[in-house]
Tab-separated table of C-alpha atoms in Angstrom:
chain	number	residue	atom	x	y	z
F	1	UNK	CA	0.304	73.852	-3.664
F	2	UNK	CA	2.644	72.065	-6.015
F	3	UNK	CA	1.244	69.537	-8.446
F	4	UNK	CA	4.307	67.377	-7.920
F	5	UNK	CA	4.137	65.369	-4.765
F	6	UNK	CA	6.223	62.620	-3.254
F	7	UNK	CA	4.685	59.197	-2.844
F	8	UNK	CA	3.182	58.687	0.587
F	9	UNK	CA	4.589	55.690	2.419
F	10	UNK	CA	3.156	54.388	5.650
F	11	UNK	CA	5.746	54.042	8.389
F	12	UNK	CA	6.240	50.338	9.127
F	13	UNK	CA	6.407	49.114	12.698
F	14	UNK	CA	9.502	47.627	14.290
F	15	UNK	CA	8.044	44.118	14.342
F	16	UNK	CA	8.350	44.012	10.564
F	17	UNK	CA	12.169	44.097	10.736
F	18	UNK	CA	13.030	42.731	14.181
F	19	UNK	CA	14.682	39.383	14.799
F	20	UNK	CA	11.893	37.200	16.169
F	21	UNK	CA	12.274	34.856	19.132
F	22	UNK	CA	15.826	35.912	19.963
F	23	UNK	CA	18.141	33.784	22.024
F	24	UNK	CA	18.159	34.958	25.623
F	25	UNK	CA	20.140	34.172	28.748
F	26	UNK	CA	19.475	34.027	32.466
F	27	UNK	CA	20.904	36.767	34.657
F	28	UNK	CA	22.575	34.061	36.766
F	29	UNK	CA	24.388	32.452	33.821
F	30	UNK	CA	28.110	33.020	33.455
F	31	UNK	CA	29.667	35.445	31.008
F	32	UNK	CA	31.520	32.458	29.562
F	33	UNK	CA	28.180	30.806	28.744
F	34	UNK	CA	26.901	34.065	27.231
F	35	UNK	CA	29.994	34.421	25.052
F	36	UNK	CA	29.670	30.813	23.855
F	37	UNK	CA	26.004	31.374	22.977
F	38	UNK	CA	26.841	34.535	21.039
F	39	UNK	CA	29.648	32.881	19.102
F	40	UNK	CA	27.655	29.738	18.331
F	41	UNK	CA	24.717	31.702	16.919
F	42	UNK	CA	26.733	34.605	15.470
F	43	UNK	CA	24.896	37.267	17.458
F	44	UNK	CA	26.109	40.270	19.441
F	45	UNK	CA	23.218	40.903	21.854
F	46	UNK	CA	21.278	38.792	24.315
F	47	UNK	CA	18.165	39.798	26.201
F	48	UNK	CA	18.680	38.856	29.861
F	49	UNK	CA	15.780	37.246	31.694
F	50	UNK	CA	14.822	36.069	35.149
F	51	UNK	CA	12.253	33.422	34.346
F	52	UNK	CA	9.891	35.176	31.944
F	53	UNK	CA	10.796	38.697	33.091
F	54	UNK	CA	13.138	40.854	30.985
F	55	UNK	CA	15.794	42.360	33.268
F	56	UNK	CA	18.575	43.515	30.951
F	57	UNK	CA	20.562	43.248	27.748
F	58	UNK	CA	24.081	41.916	27.358
F	59	UNK	CA	26.254	42.808	24.383
F	60	UNK	CA	29.409	41.212	23.087
F	61	UNK	CA	31.112	44.541	23.705
F	62	UNK	CA	30.012	44.492	27.372
F	63	UNK	CA	31.745	41.143	27.778
F	64	UNK	CA	34.885	42.229	25.900
F	65	UNK	CA	35.293	45.397	27.979
F	66	UNK	CA	34.789	43.507	31.230
F	67	UNK	CA	37.103	40.658	30.167
F	68	UNK	CA	39.932	43.119	29.443
F	69	UNK	CA	40.421	43.698	33.180
F	70	UNK	CA	43.267	41.665	34.682
F	71	UNK	CA	42.368	38.483	36.541
F	72	UNK	CA	38.823	38.167	35.220
F	73	UNK	CA	37.542	34.624	34.721
F	74	UNK	CA	34.352	34.782	32.687
F	75	UNK	CA	33.203	31.412	34.029
F	76	UNK	CA	32.915	32.941	37.519
F	77	UNK	CA	31.098	36.180	36.654
F	78	UNK	CA	27.307	36.294	36.380
F	79	UNK	CA	25.621	38.085	33.494
F	80	UNK	CA	23.732	40.287	36.000
F	81	UNK	CA	27.012	41.955	36.972
F	82	UNK	CA	27.698	43.246	33.456
F	83	UNK	CA	24.310	43.602	31.725
F	84	UNK	CA	22.749	46.960	30.887
F	85	UNK	CA	19.169	47.999	31.641
F	86	UNK	CA	16.933	47.048	28.714
F	87	UNK	CA	15.549	49.598	26.310
F	88	UNK	CA	12.268	48.113	25.194
F	89	UNK	CA	9.505	48.991	22.777
F	90	UNK	CA	6.242	47.401	21.676
F	91	UNK	CA	6.105	45.576	18.349
F	92	UNK	CA	3.664	48.157	16.951
F	93	UNK	CA	6.069	51.042	17.582
F	94	UNK	CA	6.794	52.905	14.325
F	95	UNK	CA	10.269	52.330	12.957
F	96	UNK	CA	11.160	56.038	12.945
F	97	UNK	CA	10.397	56.287	16.678
F	98	UNK	CA	12.558	53.247	17.407
F	99	UNK	CA	15.434	54.654	15.350
F	100	UNK	CA	15.165	57.985	17.150
F	101	UNK	CA	15.136	56.247	20.542
F	102	UNK	CA	18.219	54.195	19.640
F	103	UNK	CA	19.998	57.357	18.494
F	104	UNK	CA	19.073	59.326	21.616
F	105	UNK	CA	20.176	56.512	23.916
F	106	UNK	CA	23.237	55.696	21.804
F	107	UNK	CA	22.149	52.077	21.782
F	108	UNK	CA	22.635	49.551	19.042
F	109	UNK	CA	19.649	47.437	20.070
F	110	UNK	CA	16.195	47.536	21.618
F	111	UNK	CA	14.167	44.636	22.919
F	112	UNK	CA	10.697	44.245	21.420
F	113	UNK	CA	7.798	43.293	23.672
F	114	UNK	CA	4.415	41.936	22.727
F	115	UNK	CA	1.332	40.508	24.347
F	116	UNK	CA	3.211	37.393	25.402
F	117	UNK	CA	6.399	39.022	26.679
F	118	UNK	CA	9.653	39.077	24.738
F	119	UNK	CA	8.883	38.971	21.012
F	120	UNK	CA	12.107	40.052	19.400
F	121	UNK	CA	15.174	42.210	19.268
F	122	UNK	CA	15.884	45.054	16.857
F	123	UNK	CA	19.563	45.777	16.291
F	124	UNK	CA	21.605	48.208	14.230
F	125	UNK	CA	21.986	45.426	11.645
F	126	UNK	CA	18.189	45.103	11.478
F	127	UNK	CA	17.980	48.897	11.094
F	128	UNK	CA	20.317	48.770	8.087
F	129	UNK	CA	18.207	46.014	6.560
F	130	UNK	CA	15.100	48.161	7.082
F	131	UNK	CA	16.824	51.173	5.540
F	132	UNK	CA	17.788	49.161	2.448
F	133	UNK	CA	14.241	47.865	2.092
F	134	UNK	CA	12.672	51.310	2.506
F	135	UNK	CA	15.096	52.906	0.038
F	136	UNK	CA	14.333	50.220	-2.555
F	137	UNK	CA	10.599	50.791	-2.085
F	138	UNK	CA	10.988	54.574	-2.353
F	139	UNK	CA	12.804	54.310	-5.679
F	140	UNK	CA	10.624	51.567	-7.180
């Protein structure tokens, strides 16, 4: 056994780095409304809900790809038509597991659930923030 050892760091959970209380949108809202909400709040992902129930995720890219088709009027298309199934995790899920899940699913966000339903969203931008924080801690 080597006398030199690396410092042991506990793996933080996703709720430490997630965006809390994210904006969300109803599955019956229009894509135009979703796009306006994203632009106004400078976000790229919206959890999609029916009442309190999480039913999907809509990304800015989803809207852009759909809008590129000829004759599409975003005001007349419901979010439910374009949204993706949600990938969700619990707030206590370790960050490395969440990162692995996002990589496996080729997703740039996961929705974070808690005891009271939707608690947050963890995006690729949040992952980069977590990486920066963890690297700073490792070299401190």
